[in-house]
Amino acid sequence: MIRVKRGYIARIRRNKMRSLASNFRGAHSRLTRTITQQKRKALVSTHLDRGRKKRDFRCLWITRINAVTRENELSYSYSRFIHDLYERHLLMNRKILAQIAIYNKNCLSIFSNSKNILNPQIKEILL
């Protein structure tokens, strides 16, 4: 029987995996089987962390908005501020609101102070 000389495709596949795992430590960057396991685990972690990153940033933006709204008026909170924005159909991104809170606090205070227009007694006086 004739001897079959193997191709190089498997070696290319392994080297590609090795290049992806080159920054791992120890056997995780040297042994083929552990490289594939660690690469799969890393991909799962990145998938989960994408959602966690969005959650963390939303939490940060909410904290910033809350800090500025409480700074302006003591009895005013983030939840009331967002509720008032929804009532007035000022649908704004929390990211944009947080940037406004950082760079231009006066502009955010205009949003929060215009809640008085919603008061029915003041509406009667104005009309």
XYZ file of N, CA and C in Angstrom:
381
model
N 0.835 -1.175 0.000
C 0.000 0.000 0.000
C 0.886 1.246 0.000
N 0.437 2.257 -0.692
C 1.201 3.485 -0.830
C 1.033 4.333 0.431
N 2.127 4.976 0.819
C 2.102 5.844 1.994
C 1.412 7.161 1.638
N 0.483 7.586 2.517
C -0.240 8.829 2.290
C 0.475 9.955 3.035
N 0.858 10.977 2.286
C 1.489 12.129 2.929
C 0.390 13.127 3.270
N 0.312 13.475 4.552
C -0.748 14.376 5.018
C -0.507 15.785 4.510
N -1.594 16.511 4.345
C -1.495 17.899 3.920
C -1.154 18.803 5.091
N -1.230 20.077 4.847
C -0.844 21.066 5.858
C -2.046 21.851 6.375
N -3.252 21.449 5.988
C -4.449 22.201 6.355
C -4.690 22.171 7.864
N -4.483 21.006 8.484
C -4.682 20.905 9.935
C -3.684 21.791 10.675
N -2.450 21.824 10.168
C -1.439 22.667 10.810
C -1.805 24.147 10.675
N -2.340 24.542 9.527
C -2.766 25.938 9.337
C -3.881 26.287 10.325
N -4.844 25.356 10.490
C -5.943 25.592 11.429
C -5.423 25.747 12.849
N -4.486 24.863 13.239
C -3.939 24.947 14.603
C -3.128 26.224 14.800
N -2.364 26.588 13.788
C -1.562 27.814 13.910
C -2.457 29.047 13.996
N -3.589 29.024 13.291
C -4.527 30.143 13.369
C -5.085 30.256 14.786
N -5.438 29.104 15.382
C -5.918 29.114 16.768
C -4.818 29.586 17.711
N -3.575 29.144 17.441
C -2.455 29.570 18.286
C -2.226 31.067 18.209
N -2.370 31.632 17.027
C -2.156 33.075 16.897
C -3.251 33.849 17.629
N -4.491 33.297 17.677
C -5.566 33.953 18.413
C -5.343 33.876 19.927
N -4.657 32.802 20.370
C -4.451 32.600 21.803
C -3.031 32.937 22.230
N -2.346 33.756 21.457
C -0.940 34.022 21.752
C -0.738 34.812 23.034
N -1.754 35.552 23.472
C -1.583 36.351 24.687
C -2.068 35.627 25.938
N -2.508 34.367 25.815
C -2.873 33.592 26.993
C -1.606 33.103 27.683
N -1.746 32.689 28.961
C -0.573 32.288 29.737
C -0.450 30.781 29.817
N 0.778 30.307 29.875
C 1.063 28.897 30.125
C 0.586 27.982 29.006
N 0.019 26.830 29.418
C -0.435 25.829 28.454
C -1.582 26.350 27.606
N -2.260 27.374 28.081
C -3.408 27.921 27.347
C -2.975 28.570 26.032
N -1.673 28.810 25.869
C -1.187 29.356 24.605
C -0.284 28.383 23.867
N -0.077 27.171 24.429
C 0.843 26.212 23.811
C 0.190 24.915 23.359
N -0.729 24.396 24.151
C -1.331 23.100 23.835
C -2.622 23.291 23.053
N -2.726 22.553 21.969
C -3.836 22.766 21.030
C -5.198 22.575 21.680
N -5.356 21.523 22.449
C -6.672 21.251 23.035
C -7.069 22.329 24.045
N -6.128 22.723 24.887
C -6.462 23.768 25.865
C -6.634 25.126 25.188
N -5.929 25.328 24.073
C -6.122 26.579 23.322
C -7.556 26.666 22.834
N -8.074 25.589 22.267
C -9.446 25.626 21.742
C -10.450 25.811 22.869
N -10.217 25.154 24.013
C -11.127 25.307 25.157
C -11.124 26.737 25.673
N -9.935 27.307 25.839
C -9.833 28.657 26.373
C -10.382 29.694 25.397
N -10.180 29.451 24.093
C -10.707 30.378 23.100
C -12.234 30.364 23.125
N -12.819 29.161 23.261
C -14.280 29.052 23.341
C -14.785 29.761 24.598
N -14.093 29.565 25.719
C -14.486 30.211 26.965
C -14.369 31.732 26.858
N -13.314 32.205 26.193
C -13.125 33.647 26.021
C -14.228 34.244 25.152
N -14.634 33.528 24.108
C -15.697 34.024 23.239
C -17.025 34.101 23.988
N -17.298 33.122 24.855
C -18.521 33.153 25.664
C -18.484 34.351 26.599
N -17.322 34.585 27.211
C -17.197 35.714 28.142
C -17.391 37.047 27.430
N -16.833 37.177 26.227
C -16.999 38.442 25.511
C -18.456 38.661 25.138
N -19.152 37.581 24.791
C -20.573 37.710 24.451
C -21.376 38.190 25.655
N -21.111 37.592 26.821
C -21.826 37.990 28.030
C -21.437 39.400 28.472
N -20.165 39.748 28.309
C -19.684 41.043 28.773
C -20.179 42.201 27.921
N -20.585 41.918 26.678
C -21.150 42.989 25.859
C -22.432 43.518 26.489
N -23.277 42.610 26.953
C -24.496 43.032 27.638
C -24.209 43.696 28.963
N -23.219 43.165 29.685
C -22.860 43.732 30.986
C -22.304 45.141 30.835
N -21.563 45.373 29.766
C -21.001 46.696 29.514
C -22.115 47.715 29.291
N -23.127 47.334 28.500
C -24.262 48.224 28.266
C -24.977 48.530 29.573
N -25.152 47.494 30.401
C -25.818 47.661 31.697
C -25.030 48.608 32.590
N -23.708 48.428 32.623
C -22.862 49.264 33.485
C -22.897 50.732 33.053
N -22.852 50.971 31.741
C -22.889 52.348 31.268
C -24.232 52.998 31.555
N -25.323 52.245 31.374
C -26.643 52.803 31.688
C -26.719 53.172 33.163
N -26.181 52.323 34.024
C -26.158 52.594 35.466
C -25.344 53.860 35.758
N -24.220 54.014 35.081
C -23.383 55.201 35.266
C -24.118 56.465 34.844
N -24.799 56.410 33.694
C -25.535 57.577 33.215
C -26.650 57.951 34.180
N -27.363 56.949 34.682
C -28.453 57.210 35.625
C -27.909 57.847 36.898
N -26.768 57.363 37.369
C -26.159 57.920 38.574
C -25.771 59.378 38.372
N -25.209 59.686 37.210
C -24.809 61.073 36.926
C -26.015 61.999 36.865
N -27.066 61.555 36.176
C -28.273 62.378 36.063
C -28.884 62.594 37.440
N -28.949 61.539 38.235
C -29.522 61.622 39.575
C -28.738 62.596 40.450
N -27.407 62.546 40.353
C -26.575 63.438 41.167
C -26.850 64.901 40.832
N -26.970 65.199 39.561
C -27.186 66.601 39.162
C -28.592 67.058 39.509
N -29.595 66.196 39.320
C -30.965 66.609 39.648
C -31.114 66.834 41.152
N -30.479 66.030 41.963
C -30.544 66.222 43.415
C -29.743 67.449 43.838
N -28.719 67.776 43.079
C -27.910 68.953 43.390
C -28.727 70.239 43.184
N -29.576 70.234 42.150
C -30.358 71.428 41.838
C -31.477 71.657 42.847
N -32.268 70.626 43.113
C -33.382 70.736 44.059
C -33.330 69.535 44.991
N -33.485 69.755 46.266
C -33.323 68.674 47.234
C -34.417 67.611 47.123
N -35.639 68.009 46.827
C -36.736 67.045 46.810
C -36.927 66.391 45.446
N -36.119 66.746 44.479
C -36.295 66.237 43.121
C -35.386 65.042 42.911
N -35.891 63.985 42.305
C -35.087 62.779 42.107
C -35.052 62.399 40.630
N -34.230 61.428 40.329
C -34.073 60.953 38.953
C -35.387 60.412 38.412
N -36.085 59.620 39.210
C -37.315 58.988 38.711
C -38.377 60.033 38.375
N -38.500 61.061 39.209
C -39.449 62.143 38.916
C -39.024 62.916 37.676
N -37.727 63.129 37.542
C -37.202 63.853 36.381
C -37.541 63.118 35.087
N -37.284 61.815 35.045
C -37.578 61.013 33.852
C -39.085 60.960 33.608
N -39.862 60.838 34.681
C -41.323 60.819 34.544
C -41.829 62.121 33.914
N -41.288 63.240 34.372
C -41.692 64.534 33.825
C -41.289 64.674 32.362
N -40.111 64.145 32.025
C -39.691 64.195 30.623
C -40.649 63.399 29.740
N -41.075 62.225 30.225
C -42.015 61.418 29.453
C -43.375 62.107 29.331
N -43.806 62.759 30.386
C -45.096 63.457 30.332
C -45.073 64.598 29.323
N -43.917 65.273 29.215
C -43.806 66.400 28.285
C -43.351 65.962 26.898
N -43.243 64.642 26.692
C -42.823 64.064 25.410
C -41.434 64.547 25.004
N -40.570 64.742 25.977
C -39.167 65.065 25.711
C -38.362 63.779 25.850
N -38.505 62.904 24.889
C -37.832 61.616 24.964
C -36.371 61.794 24.575
N -35.523 61.762 25.582
C -34.091 61.929 25.353
C -33.354 60.714 25.889
N -32.260 60.451 25.237
C -31.378 59.359 25.605
C -30.754 59.615 26.971
N -30.580 58.585 27.787
C -29.924 58.778 29.076
C -28.454 59.146 28.896
N -27.861 58.652 27.827
C -26.472 58.999 27.543
C -26.348 60.502 27.269
N -27.235 61.041 26.458
C -27.212 62.467 26.141
C -27.515 63.289 27.391
N -28.499 62.849 28.180
C -28.825 63.563 29.419
C -27.637 63.587 30.371
N -26.896 62.476 30.439
C -25.725 62.428 31.316
C -24.636 63.373 30.823
N -24.455 63.462 29.496
C -23.465 64.395 28.964
C -23.872 65.835 29.236
N -25.159 66.116 29.096
C -25.645 67.458 29.428
C -25.414 67.737 30.911
N -25.648 66.718 31.749
C -25.466 66.880 33.193
C -24.018 67.207 33.536
N -23.084 66.628 32.811
C -21.667 66.867 33.104
C -21.214 68.219 32.563
N -21.509 68.483 31.290
C -20.943 69.653 30.633
C -21.742 70.929 30.843
N -23.068 70.812 30.976
C -23.890 72.015 31.084
C -25.026 71.752 32.076
N -24.736 71.919 33.341
C -25.732 71.643 34.380
C -26.928 72.578 34.291
N -26.704 73.804 33.837
C -27.808 74.762 33.732
C -28.873 74.284 32.752
N -28.437 73.679 31.673
C -29.383 73.189 30.662
C -30.246 72.075 31.254
N -29.630 71.192 32.032
C -30.402 70.121 32.666
C -31.339 70.684 33.729
N -30.904 71.737 34.398
C -31.786 72.342 35.395
C -32.987 73.012 34.740
N -32.823 73.471 33.496
C -33.969 74.033 32.760
C -35.000 72.937 32.523
N -34.528 71.734 32.166
C -35.447 70.607 32.001
C -36.176 70.315 33.298
N -35.421 70.294 34.391
C -36.037 69.923 35.666
C -36.917 71.041 36.222
N -36.555 72.294 35.978
C -37.355 73.411 36.505
C -38.627 73.648 35.714
N -38.675 73.204 34.488
C -39.872 73.414 33.693
C -40.990 72.465 34.097
N -40.762 71.674 35.138
C -41.814 70.790 35.645
C -42.962 71.596 36.260
N -42.703 72.841 36.657
C -43.742 73.665 37.260
C -44.896 73.931 36.297
N -44.616 73.879 35.019
C -45.658 74.096 34.024
C -46.710 72.997 34.109
N -46.306 71.826 34.612
C -47.246 70.718 34.728
C -48.219 70.908 35.883
N -47.891 71.761 36.822
C -48.761 72.000 37.970
C -50.065 72.628 37.485
N -51.241 72.055 37.819
C -52.513 72.578 37.299
C -52.826 73.998 37.780
N -52.418 74.349 38.988
C -52.685 75.706 39.477
C -51.937 76.745 38.648
N -50.703 76.456 38.321
C -49.915 77.396 37.519
C -50.458 77.437 36.081
N -50.964 76.312 35.584
C -51.562 76.313 34.258
C -52.762 77.247 34.205
N -53.559 77.232 35.252
C -54.733 78.112 35.297
C -54.318 79.588 35.314
N -53.247 79.871 36.054
C -52.771 81.257 36.134
C -52.259 81.710 34.769
N -51.543 80.818 34.095
C -50.972 81.190 32.785
C -52.059 81.332 31.718
N -53.099 80.523 31.808
C -54.140 80.545 30.767
C -55.193 81.519 31.102
